[in-house]
Each structure stands twice: as C-alpha cells, then as structure tokens.
Amino acid sequence: MLGDGYLEQLKREGRIVVVGASLAGLRAAETLRSEGFAGSLTIIGDEPHEPHEPYDRPPLSKQVLLGRAGADRTALPRLRSVDATWRLGVPATGLDRAARRVRLADGDEVPYDRLLIATGVRARPWPRAAEAELDGVFVLRTRDDSAALARRLDAGPQRVLVIGAGFTGSEIASACRERGLPVTVAERGAAPLVGALGGVVGAVAAELQRQHGVDLRCGVMVTALEGDTSGRVRVAHLSDGSTVEADVVIVSLGAIRNTEWLSGSGLGAGPRGIACDAGCRAFDIRGIVTDDIYAAGDVARSPHALFGYQFLSLEHWGNAVSQARIAAHNMLSESTDRLPHMEVPAFWSAQFGVNIKSVGVPSLGTEILISQGSLQDQRFVGVYGYQGRVIGAVAFDQAKWLPFYQELIETTASFPPPFDTVDRRPDGQRPIDADFPDPSVPTHGPTVTLSGYSPADRRMTFTPAH
C-alpha cells in the first residue's frame, strides 16, 4: 500500500500525463488541480485546438448542422484554470510501462508517475477507401467534420443519404429535414435506434422519421458508393438491388475506440476499450490491476454492480465527466479513500421535434412496459426489465419522470413496477418483449457495449500476443 508520504510527494512534485484532450481529459485535469495536485501536468491530444480549447461534441450533430452555432463556438466551459503543458496535434503512438513513458508521433517521450487514458473514440469510416475519398462522403465526429458538413449542407445538395440510423445518424437526418433537404436513411437493422432501445421504441422512431419526410429504408445495407468522372459521389447501391442518387453521403456506422496505440504495452486494451476496475484503474493483459494507469470516458470499460457486474463501455457525455472526476480523485488517494464509479448511465438526444432521454441500460432489458403516456402519441415513458428487475427507462418528451425511474434502478426495484400511473394508456397495461435484435446481427449506433461475464462464471481464455 502506498504511504501518505508518497502521495504527498506526488501531489507536490509528481508528473501526471493525460492522453486525450477532450471532455474527460479536461474535467480530469480540473479535478486534479482542485484536489491539490501541484506537480507537472501534461495533456496530450491528436487534434490541434487553438488555443488549448477542448470542445463539446453533442452540438456538432445538432446546432452546428442547423447553422445555429459555428463549429468554432463549441468550446467546453472551463470550471477552473488548469496550469498544464498542452501537447496538441501530436498523437500518442506507444506506451512503455516499465519506463513510465508515453511515446508521441514526433518521436518525443513524456514521462509520468500517473497516467490517465482518455483517448475516446473515432468515427468508423466507410470500409472501402476509394469510395470513402469521394467528394461528398462524410463522417461526423470532430469539429472539422461538422464544419465541413455544415458548409456542404449550406450549398443545398439534391439529396442526402445517411448510412446508419443510430442516435448520431438520426440526429443528422433530423437536422437535414429541418433545413428542408431531401434525406434517405439506410439502416441494416429493423428500425432506427433498435440497437439501443429495442424494436418497440424503434418502431416509434421510424414513424417519427417518416412523418417528417425521411425516406427511411430498414433491413438493407449500402453495398457500394459510386462517383462520377470528377470524383464526386452520385449513387449508392443497396443490398435489395435498389439505388439512391445522392450528392452528400454521411457514414454513421458507429465508433472505434482509440486503443491501437497501446498495442504491445501489456495493458488490457482492445477493440472494446480499456478494461478497468470500478475505481478506473486499468487492468493489464493478465487481469491484474495497475496502480499508476487509469482510464476514463468512451475508451474505458468497467464493471457496474447495478448491471450484473458486466463491463460497460459508455459513449455518454455524463459518464465521461463522472468517470474522469473519479479517476482523478483516485490517482491522488490512499486505497481506503478511493471512490467507485457507480453513476447510473444517462443520455439524451433531440431529433424530429422530440426530446429523448434515457437512464440505466435499456439494451440489457428483455421486456418493456409503457408506464406513462402512449406509443401512439409518441409521448411516453418505457421501463425496461431484466430478470425481474428494473434495468432502464426511456422517455419521449416525458423526461420529468426519469429521476423516479433512476431511483428504481438504483434500489434494484422489481419489474414490472408494482404500481399504476395516472396516465398509463392501454398499450402500457402489461410488459411486452422489448424486441432487441440478435446481438450477433450488428446495428448502427448503440451507446452502451456490454461485455464480460457474471462473477460466478470463471471461464477465461488467455492467448499471449505473438
């Protein structure tokens, strides 16, 4: 166990490195300074913000695409000043755990006593490079992505094709329709949002899109993009044999966690993220927790007691903030003073005039009960159940009820909830199958990834790297 003397020395003159200069990295840095860290703080990021300006991502698919805010007006508010060395525009390329050094793309190495990895995710690109490079093909993740797409939408394309109807894809389609642009959405799942909220709610999302003039095509995949002689995208070919003529194509196929730079480091990092404990300490490849390396934000995956100790990878704004603060606190704390990251997941989305909010992990549920409002009215609360417990809830324009359902989740309340509500309609009299797709059939845009086993299931296979 580390002694108080070591921690006091760490606070006075230690070296902490944060890899990732977005929301989680910034909030962690602020927390470190708030909790008395006076040593050397270095923040590394691959995007060249000027001047040292981490920015907010949710507005990129909403206000920026609608022309209500410039992409350069999305800086995150500072909660306090952060005295740090910013190494921006130079990505981390490797980690030497024995020497406690982070290697950078410019050949430099940055030493650390504590390391926080908050490298987040990037947009999954169109898989065929030549087609991805066609003029008019976009992804949306960064400030530059959003600015470029907004400029193209300003030019008034003949038709926009959105590939993927997860939350980001649906928000993009909503912004395009609000601009009055013709939009086709291609989704290989049975409905929009089906991977995150299931088929019952997905059917409501599908009806919303069609009511707002979206040419929604579900159960199909885009098999190829075709350009003209000038290199501009013109036609998309679909798996059902149909084609869509479009001069703007937005690829919204989910995210890739930024862990490749950790290859060979010995950390338990891979496509699903960096495995860590509830205190945000990273595991090595043998499953042994480290004491000097932490992970937070979209790139982290950790067990949650309320959800069967499954490892959760969360692409949620609130999770990044909460986890970053927990990681920063624990970096500077004796073991008895460390805190677990136990916040109930929550997210929100605005699309087609509806405010969608959720708590818990709906995608873990097997049943849904419409406890307030009505699916037909597109104004409701759906409560998700799993093995006799309330596991999540989603609200369409009924967010005022969510704190109540969050408390049910936190107290492991039984499902279905043993009460009637004043405004429950006939479609909410009993639980029904939530209609989540087979997990072996991927859909676009889940916000939570479940991985790992129950603690009672002790099977493990270890394959050493070659």
mmCIF file of C-alpha atoms in Angstrom, residues 156-448:
data_model
loop_
_atom_site.group_PDB
_atom_site.id
_atom_site.type_symbol
_atom_site.label_atom_id
_atom_site.label_comp_id
_atom_site.label_asym_id
_atom_site.label_seq_id
_atom_site.Cartn_x
_atom_site.Cartn_y
_atom_site.Cartn_z
ATOM 1 C CA GLY A 156 -28.216 22.807 -50.894
ATOM 2 C CA PRO A 157 -27.481 19.244 -52.036
ATOM 3 C CA GLN A 158 -30.064 17.463 -54.178
ATOM 4 C CA ARG A 159 -30.312 14.549 -51.729
ATOM 5 C CA VAL A 160 -28.533 13.487 -48.559
ATOM 6 C CA LEU A 161 -28.006 9.801 -47.774
ATOM 7 C CA VAL A 162 -27.352 8.869 -44.139
ATOM 8 C CA ILE A 163 -25.927 5.384 -43.663
ATOM 9 C CA GLY A 164 -26.910 4.222 -40.175
ATOM 10 C CA ALA A 165 -29.888 5.180 -38.000
ATOM 11 C CA GLY A 166 -28.341 5.193 -34.557
ATOM 12 C CA PHE A 167 -28.526 8.358 -32.481
ATOM 13 C CA THR A 168 -25.960 10.337 -34.462
ATOM 14 C CA GLY A 169 -27.338 9.264 -37.822
ATOM 15 C CA SER A 170 -30.884 10.063 -36.743
ATOM 16 C CA GLU A 171 -29.867 13.491 -35.425
ATOM 17 C CA ILE A 172 -28.127 14.260 -38.725
ATOM 18 C CA ALA A 173 -31.225 13.214 -40.665
ATOM 19 C CA SER A 174 -33.348 15.415 -38.399
ATOM 20 C CA ALA A 175 -31.110 18.432 -38.998
ATOM 21 C CA CYS A 176 -31.257 17.882 -42.761
ATOM 22 C CA ARG A 177 -35.040 17.701 -42.760
ATOM 23 C CA GLU A 178 -35.246 20.839 -40.628
ATOM 24 C CA ARG A 179 -33.165 22.515 -43.340
ATOM 25 C CA GLY A 180 -35.686 21.267 -45.902
ATOM 26 C CA LEU A 181 -33.254 18.887 -47.595
ATOM 27 C CA PRO A 182 -34.379 15.561 -49.099
ATOM 28 C CA VAL A 183 -32.989 12.739 -46.944
ATOM 29 C CA THR A 184 -32.727 8.977 -47.314
ATOM 30 C CA VAL A 185 -31.667 6.901 -44.309
ATOM 31 C CA ALA A 186 -30.393 3.343 -44.818
ATOM 32 C CA GLU A 187 -30.328 1.118 -41.730
ATOM 33 C CA ARG A 188 -29.499 -2.576 -41.710
ATOM 34 C CA GLY A 189 -31.499 -3.102 -38.513
ATOM 35 C CA ALA A 190 -35.275 -3.350 -38.367
ATOM 36 C CA ALA A 191 -35.732 0.265 -37.196
ATOM 37 C CA PRO A 192 -33.832 3.374 -36.087
ATOM 38 C CA LEU A 193 -32.329 3.202 -32.589
ATOM 39 C CA VAL A 194 -33.133 -0.512 -32.391
ATOM 40 C CA GLY A 195 -29.732 -1.488 -31.005
ATOM 41 C CA ALA A 196 -30.001 0.976 -28.121
ATOM 42 C CA LEU A 197 -33.742 0.984 -27.352
ATOM 43 C CA GLY A 198 -35.224 -2.143 -28.979
ATOM 44 C CA GLY A 199 -37.816 -2.705 -31.649
ATOM 45 C CA VAL A 200 -40.857 -1.456 -29.698
ATOM 46 C CA VAL A 201 -39.370 2.014 -29.300
ATOM 47 C CA GLY A 202 -37.583 1.747 -32.647
ATOM 48 C CA ALA A 203 -40.961 1.498 -34.381
ATOM 49 C CA VAL A 204 -41.911 4.862 -32.857
ATOM 50 C CA ALA A 205 -38.614 6.360 -34.024
ATOM 51 C CA ALA A 206 -39.270 5.005 -37.526
ATOM 52 C CA GLU A 207 -42.721 6.569 -37.638
ATOM 53 C CA LEU A 208 -41.270 9.900 -36.476
ATOM 54 C CA GLN A 209 -38.766 9.890 -39.309
ATOM 55 C CA ARG A 210 -41.346 9.048 -41.943
ATOM 56 C CA GLN A 211 -43.780 11.675 -40.618
ATOM 57 C CA HIS A 212 -41.028 14.243 -41.107
ATOM 58 C CA GLY A 213 -40.420 13.239 -44.696
ATOM 59 C CA VAL A 214 -37.424 10.931 -44.353
ATOM 60 C CA ASP A 215 -37.129 8.207 -46.967
ATOM 61 C CA LEU A 216 -36.340 5.528 -44.357
ATOM 62 C CA ARG A 217 -35.167 2.155 -45.581
ATOM 63 C CA CYS A 218 -34.607 -0.504 -42.940
ATOM 64 C CA GLY A 219 -33.298 -4.037 -43.267
ATOM 65 C CA VAL A 220 -30.914 -3.015 -46.041
ATOM 66 C CA MET A 221 -27.201 -2.307 -46.342
ATOM 67 C CA VAL A 222 -25.355 0.058 -48.633
ATOM 68 C CA THR A 223 -23.097 -2.190 -50.680
ATOM 69 C CA ALA A 224 -21.227 0.403 -52.755
ATOM 70 C CA LEU A 225 -20.854 4.122 -53.392
ATOM 71 C CA GLU A 226 -20.367 5.297 -56.951
ATOM 72 C CA GLY A 227 -18.844 8.564 -58.099
ATOM 73 C CA ASP A 228 -18.840 10.490 -61.371
ATOM 74 C CA THR A 229 -15.840 11.263 -63.550
ATOM 75 C CA SER A 230 -14.970 14.288 -61.402
ATOM 76 C CA GLY A 231 -14.738 12.157 -58.262
ATOM 77 C CA ARG A 232 -17.987 13.311 -56.644
ATOM 78 C CA VAL A 233 -20.345 10.790 -55.077
ATOM 79 C CA ARG A 234 -23.527 10.313 -57.080
ATOM 80 C CA VAL A 235 -25.146 6.930 -56.430
ATOM 81 C CA ALA A 236 -25.388 4.419 -53.584
ATOM 82 C CA HIS A 237 -26.168 0.773 -54.295
ATOM 83 C CA LEU A 238 -28.249 -1.095 -51.701
ATOM 84 C CA SER A 239 -28.413 -4.773 -50.821
ATOM 85 C CA ASP A 240 -32.008 -5.084 -52.032
ATOM 86 C CA GLY A 241 -30.911 -4.135 -55.546
ATOM 87 C CA SER A 242 -32.186 -0.558 -55.385
ATOM 88 C CA THR A 243 -30.119 2.585 -55.806
ATOM 89 C CA VAL A 244 -30.211 6.041 -54.227
ATOM 90 C CA GLU A 245 -28.984 9.108 -56.091
ATOM 91 C CA ALA A 246 -27.270 11.373 -53.561
ATOM 92 C CA ASP A 247 -24.607 14.046 -53.738
ATOM 93 C CA VAL A 248 -23.930 14.018 -49.984
ATOM 94 C CA VAL A 249 -23.415 10.757 -48.090
ATOM 95 C CA ILE A 250 -22.885 10.689 -44.319
ATOM 96 C CA VAL A 251 -21.421 7.477 -42.933
ATOM 97 C CA SER A 252 -22.737 6.893 -39.402
ATOM 98 C CA LEU A 253 -21.660 3.338 -38.650
ATOM 99 C CA GLY A 254 -20.732 3.747 -35.007
ATOM 100 C CA ALA A 255 -17.377 4.304 -33.367
ATOM 101 C CA ILE A 256 -13.954 2.726 -32.986
ATOM 102 C CA ARG A 257 -12.253 3.006 -29.607
ATOM 103 C CA ASN A 258 -8.822 4.579 -29.787
ATOM 104 C CA THR A 259 -6.674 1.841 -28.275
ATOM 105 C CA GLU A 260 -4.377 0.831 -31.146
ATOM 106 C CA TRP A 261 -1.531 2.955 -29.790
ATOM 107 C CA LEU A 262 -1.466 0.696 -26.717
ATOM 108 C CA SER A 263 -0.605 -2.433 -28.715
ATOM 109 C CA GLY A 264 2.315 -4.206 -27.077
ATOM 110 C CA SER A 265 2.036 -2.156 -23.875
ATOM 111 C CA GLY A 266 0.741 -5.061 -21.799
ATOM 112 C CA LEU A 267 -2.492 -3.249 -20.911
ATOM 113 C CA GLY A 268 -5.853 -4.980 -21.222
ATOM 114 C CA ALA A 269 -6.837 -2.821 -24.183
ATOM 115 C CA GLY A 270 -8.559 -3.811 -27.407
ATOM 116 C CA PRO A 271 -11.477 -3.024 -29.733
ATOM 117 C CA ARG A 272 -13.932 -2.860 -26.817
ATOM 118 C CA GLY A 273 -11.810 -0.392 -24.897
ATOM 119 C CA ILE A 274 -9.526 -0.480 -21.872
ATOM 120 C CA ALA A 275 -10.623 -2.808 -19.098
ATOM 121 C CA CYS A 276 -10.501 -1.159 -15.692
ATOM 122 C CA ASP A 277 -11.915 -1.650 -12.219
ATOM 123 C CA ALA A 278 -14.720 0.403 -10.700
ATOM 124 C CA GLY A 279 -12.097 2.871 -9.486
ATOM 125 C CA CYS A 280 -10.907 3.449 -13.083
ATOM 126 C CA ARG A 281 -7.551 1.643 -12.599
ATOM 127 C CA ALA A 282 -6.579 -0.140 -15.811
ATOM 128 C CA PHE A 283 -6.016 -3.904 -15.950
ATOM 129 C CA ASP A 284 -3.019 -5.455 -17.621
ATOM 130 C CA ILE A 285 -3.446 -8.338 -20.075
ATOM 131 C CA ARG A 286 -3.283 -10.845 -17.206
ATOM 132 C CA GLY A 287 -6.225 -9.229 -15.436
ATOM 133 C CA ILE A 288 -4.045 -7.639 -12.745
ATOM 134 C CA VAL A 289 -4.981 -4.092 -11.831
ATOM 135 C CA THR A 290 -2.356 -1.375 -12.248
ATOM 136 C CA ASP A 291 -1.857 1.344 -9.667
ATOM 137 C CA ASP A 292 -0.456 4.071 -11.882
ATOM 138 C CA ILE A 293 -2.599 3.900 -15.050
ATOM 139 C CA TYR A 294 -6.248 4.937 -15.172
ATOM 140 C CA ALA A 295 -8.897 5.144 -17.912
ATOM 141 C CA ALA A 296 -11.979 7.334 -18.302
ATOM 142 C CA GLY A 297 -14.610 8.247 -20.860
ATOM 143 C CA ASP A 298 -15.647 6.463 -24.042
ATOM 144 C CA VAL A 299 -12.477 4.367 -24.176
ATOM 145 C CA ALA A 300 -12.924 2.826 -20.706
ATOM 146 C CA ARG A 301 -14.945 -0.265 -19.813
ATOM 147 C CA SER A 302 -15.595 -1.193 -16.235
ATOM 148 C CA PRO A 303 -17.886 -3.416 -14.141
ATOM 149 C CA HIS A 304 -21.058 -1.957 -12.681
ATOM 150 C CA ALA A 305 -22.694 -3.546 -9.629
ATOM 151 C CA LEU A 306 -26.200 -2.492 -10.677
ATOM 152 C CA PHE A 307 -25.897 -4.293 -14.003
ATOM 153 C CA GLY A 308 -24.689 -7.742 -13.046
ATOM 154 C CA TYR A 309 -21.016 -6.676 -12.878
ATOM 155 C CA GLN A 310 -20.927 -6.683 -16.644
ATOM 156 C CA PHE A 311 -18.255 -4.485 -18.160
ATOM 157 C CA LEU A 312 -19.899 -1.374 -19.611
ATOM 158 C CA SER A 313 -18.416 0.822 -22.320
ATOM 159 C CA LEU A 314 -20.452 4.020 -22.366
ATOM 160 C CA GLU A 315 -20.460 6.683 -25.062
ATOM 161 C CA HIS A 316 -22.289 9.179 -22.857
ATOM 162 C CA TRP A 317 -21.410 12.793 -22.024
ATOM 163 C CA GLY A 318 -22.290 12.476 -18.335
ATOM 164 C CA ASN A 319 -20.338 9.255 -17.974
ATOM 165 C CA ALA A 320 -17.178 10.904 -19.317
ATOM 166 C CA VAL A 321 -17.455 13.707 -16.764
ATOM 167 C CA SER A 322 -18.219 11.464 -13.796
ATOM 168 C CA GLN A 323 -15.601 8.851 -14.638
ATOM 169 C CA ALA A 324 -12.914 11.477 -15.228
ATOM 170 C CA ARG A 325 -13.510 13.013 -11.816
ATOM 171 C CA ILE A 326 -13.423 9.619 -10.105
ATOM 172 C CA ALA A 327 -10.183 8.701 -11.885
ATOM 173 C CA ALA A 328 -8.525 11.999 -10.967
ATOM 174 C CA HIS A 329 -9.558 11.684 -7.327
ATOM 175 C CA ASN A 330 -8.329 8.110 -7.059
ATOM 176 C CA MET A 331 -4.969 8.960 -8.621
ATOM 177 C CA LEU A 332 -4.212 11.134 -5.612
ATOM 178 C CA SER A 333 -5.842 8.978 -2.909
ATOM 179 C CA GLU A 334 -4.888 6.238 -0.484
ATOM 180 C CA SER A 335 -6.705 2.968 -1.213
ATOM 181 C CA THR A 336 -9.175 3.472 1.655
ATOM 182 C CA ASP A 337 -10.160 6.877 0.255
ATOM 183 C CA ARG A 338 -10.735 5.808 -3.347
ATOM 184 C CA LEU A 339 -14.214 6.019 -4.809
ATOM 185 C CA PRO A 340 -16.047 3.697 -7.224
ATOM 186 C CA HIS A 341 -17.561 4.913 -10.461
ATOM 187 C CA MET A 342 -21.149 3.820 -9.847
ATOM 188 C CA GLU A 343 -23.214 6.502 -11.581
ATOM 189 C CA VAL A 344 -26.313 5.282 -13.398
ATOM 190 C CA PRO A 345 -25.807 5.798 -17.137
ATOM 191 C CA ALA A 346 -27.897 8.511 -18.770
ATOM 192 C CA PHE A 347 -28.059 10.064 -22.214
ATOM 193 C CA TRP A 348 -30.223 12.382 -24.282
ATOM 194 C CA SER A 349 -30.972 13.145 -27.904
ATOM 195 C CA ALA A 350 -33.045 15.729 -29.756
ATOM 196 C CA GLN A 351 -34.472 14.707 -33.125
ATOM 197 C CA PHE A 352 -37.576 15.408 -35.204
ATOM 198 C CA GLY A 353 -39.001 17.737 -32.559
ATOM 199 C CA VAL A 354 -38.786 15.138 -29.776
ATOM 200 C CA ASN A 355 -36.572 15.133 -26.703
ATOM 201 C CA ILE A 356 -35.376 11.588 -25.999
ATOM 202 C CA LYS A 357 -33.751 10.819 -22.665
ATOM 203 C CA SER A 358 -32.753 7.552 -21.039
ATOM 204 C CA VAL A 359 -31.394 6.232 -17.748
ATOM 205 C CA GLY A 360 -29.917 2.848 -16.952
ATOM 206 C CA VAL A 361 -29.024 0.338 -19.655
ATOM 207 C CA PRO A 362 -32.130 -0.274 -21.774
ATOM 208 C CA SER A 363 -30.186 -2.565 -24.121
ATOM 209 C CA LEU A 364 -29.757 -5.049 -21.287
ATOM 210 C CA GLY A 365 -33.527 -5.353 -20.894
ATOM 211 C CA THR A 366 -35.665 -8.131 -22.286
ATOM 212 C CA GLU A 367 -39.107 -6.619 -21.599
ATOM 213 C CA ILE A 368 -40.607 -3.149 -21.755
ATOM 214 C CA LEU A 369 -43.623 -1.634 -20.019
ATOM 215 C CA ILE A 370 -45.100 1.651 -21.246
ATOM 216 C CA SER A 371 -45.722 3.203 -17.848
ATOM 217 C CA GLN A 372 -46.654 6.750 -18.875
ATOM 218 C CA GLY A 373 -48.301 8.084 -21.996
ATOM 219 C CA SER A 374 -48.741 6.193 -25.222
ATOM 220 C CA LEU A 375 -46.610 4.870 -28.059
ATOM 221 C CA GLN A 376 -49.274 6.053 -30.495
ATOM 222 C CA ASP A 377 -48.971 9.615 -29.176
ATOM 223 C CA GLN A 378 -45.153 9.402 -29.407
ATOM 224 C CA ARG A 379 -45.068 10.801 -25.871
ATOM 225 C CA PHE A 380 -44.333 8.137 -23.277
ATOM 226 C CA VAL A 381 -42.040 6.515 -20.753
ATOM 227 C CA GLY A 382 -40.891 2.953 -21.375
ATOM 228 C CA VAL A 383 -39.461 0.959 -18.468
ATOM 229 C CA TYR A 384 -37.139 -1.966 -19.228
ATOM 230 C CA GLY A 385 -36.962 -5.136 -17.178
ATOM 231 C CA TYR A 386 -34.304 -7.812 -16.876
ATOM 232 C CA GLN A 387 -34.621 -10.930 -14.700
ATOM 233 C CA GLY A 388 -37.368 -9.350 -12.601
ATOM 234 C CA ARG A 389 -35.591 -6.016 -12.062
ATOM 235 C CA VAL A 390 -35.980 -2.502 -13.433
ATOM 236 C CA ILE A 391 -32.857 -2.045 -15.569
ATOM 237 C CA GLY A 392 -33.544 1.104 -17.633
ATOM 238 C CA ALA A 393 -36.076 3.651 -18.808
ATOM 239 C CA VAL A 394 -36.519 5.867 -21.849
ATOM 240 C CA ALA A 395 -38.690 8.962 -22.203
ATOM 241 C CA PHE A 396 -40.023 10.617 -25.344
ATOM 242 C CA ASP A 397 -40.969 14.169 -24.263
ATOM 243 C CA GLN A 398 -41.591 12.897 -20.711
ATOM 244 C CA ALA A 399 -38.186 13.490 -19.083
ATOM 245 C CA LYS A 400 -39.682 14.728 -15.817
ATOM 246 C CA TRP A 401 -40.329 11.110 -14.814
ATOM 247 C CA LEU A 402 -36.770 9.844 -15.253
ATOM 248 C CA PRO A 403 -35.389 10.724 -11.782
ATOM 249 C CA PHE A 404 -38.107 8.487 -10.341
ATOM 250 C CA TYR A 405 -37.090 5.566 -12.547
ATOM 251 C CA GLN A 406 -33.433 6.194 -11.856
ATOM 252 C CA GLU A 407 -34.191 5.662 -8.172
ATOM 253 C CA LEU A 408 -35.932 2.390 -9.027
ATOM 254 C CA ILE A 409 -32.804 1.261 -10.875
ATOM 255 C CA GLU A 410 -30.531 2.298 -8.009
ATOM 256 C CA THR A 411 -32.660 0.430 -5.462
ATOM 257 C CA THR A 412 -32.933 -2.705 -7.662
ATOM 258 C CA ALA A 413 -36.720 -2.391 -7.703
ATOM 259 C CA SER A 414 -38.769 -5.277 -9.049
ATOM 260 C CA PHE A 415 -40.128 -5.408 -12.601
ATOM 261 C CA PRO A 416 -42.836 -4.764 -13.558
ATOM 262 C CA PRO A 417 -43.120 -1.870 -11.096
ATOM 263 C CA PRO A 418 -45.867 -2.649 -8.554
ATOM 264 C CA PHE A 419 -47.943 0.465 -9.134
ATOM 265 C CA ASP A 420 -50.306 2.070 -11.625
ATOM 266 C CA THR A 421 -49.785 5.535 -13.055
ATOM 267 C CA VAL A 422 -52.459 8.127 -13.722
ATOM 268 C CA ASP A 423 -51.859 8.445 -17.450
ATOM 269 C CA ARG A 424 -50.976 4.888 -18.456
ATOM 270 C CA ARG A 425 -52.780 4.008 -21.688
ATOM 271 C CA PRO A 426 -53.979 0.611 -22.927
ATOM 272 C CA ASP A 427 -50.638 -0.123 -24.603
ATOM 273 C CA GLY A 428 -48.964 0.052 -21.218
ATOM 274 C CA GLN A 429 -51.071 -2.411 -19.244
ATOM 275 C CA ARG A 430 -48.518 -5.214 -19.290
ATOM 276 C CA PRO A 431 -44.887 -5.816 -20.169
ATOM 277 C CA ILE A 432 -44.075 -6.965 -23.685
ATOM 278 C CA ASP A 433 -40.937 -8.197 -25.395
ATOM 279 C CA ALA A 434 -38.612 -5.194 -25.889
ATOM 280 C CA ASP A 435 -37.626 -6.715 -29.251
ATOM 281 C CA PHE A 436 -33.884 -6.169 -29.217
ATOM 282 C CA PRO A 437 -32.085 -7.630 -32.227
ATOM 283 C CA ASP A 438 -29.921 -10.706 -32.026
ATOM 284 C CA PRO A 439 -26.569 -9.379 -30.739
ATOM 285 C CA SER A 440 -24.794 -11.343 -33.460
ATOM 286 C CA VAL A 441 -26.516 -9.104 -36.036
ATOM 287 C CA PRO A 442 -24.937 -5.660 -35.632
ATOM 288 C CA THR A 443 -26.970 -2.479 -35.835
ATOM 289 C CA HIS A 444 -25.780 1.077 -36.127
ATOM 290 C CA GLY A 445 -25.232 3.266 -33.109
ATOM 291 C CA PRO A 446 -25.600 1.513 -29.737
ATOM 292 C CA THR A 447 -24.405 3.769 -26.941
ATOM 293 C CA VAL A 448 -23.601 1.007 -24.474
#
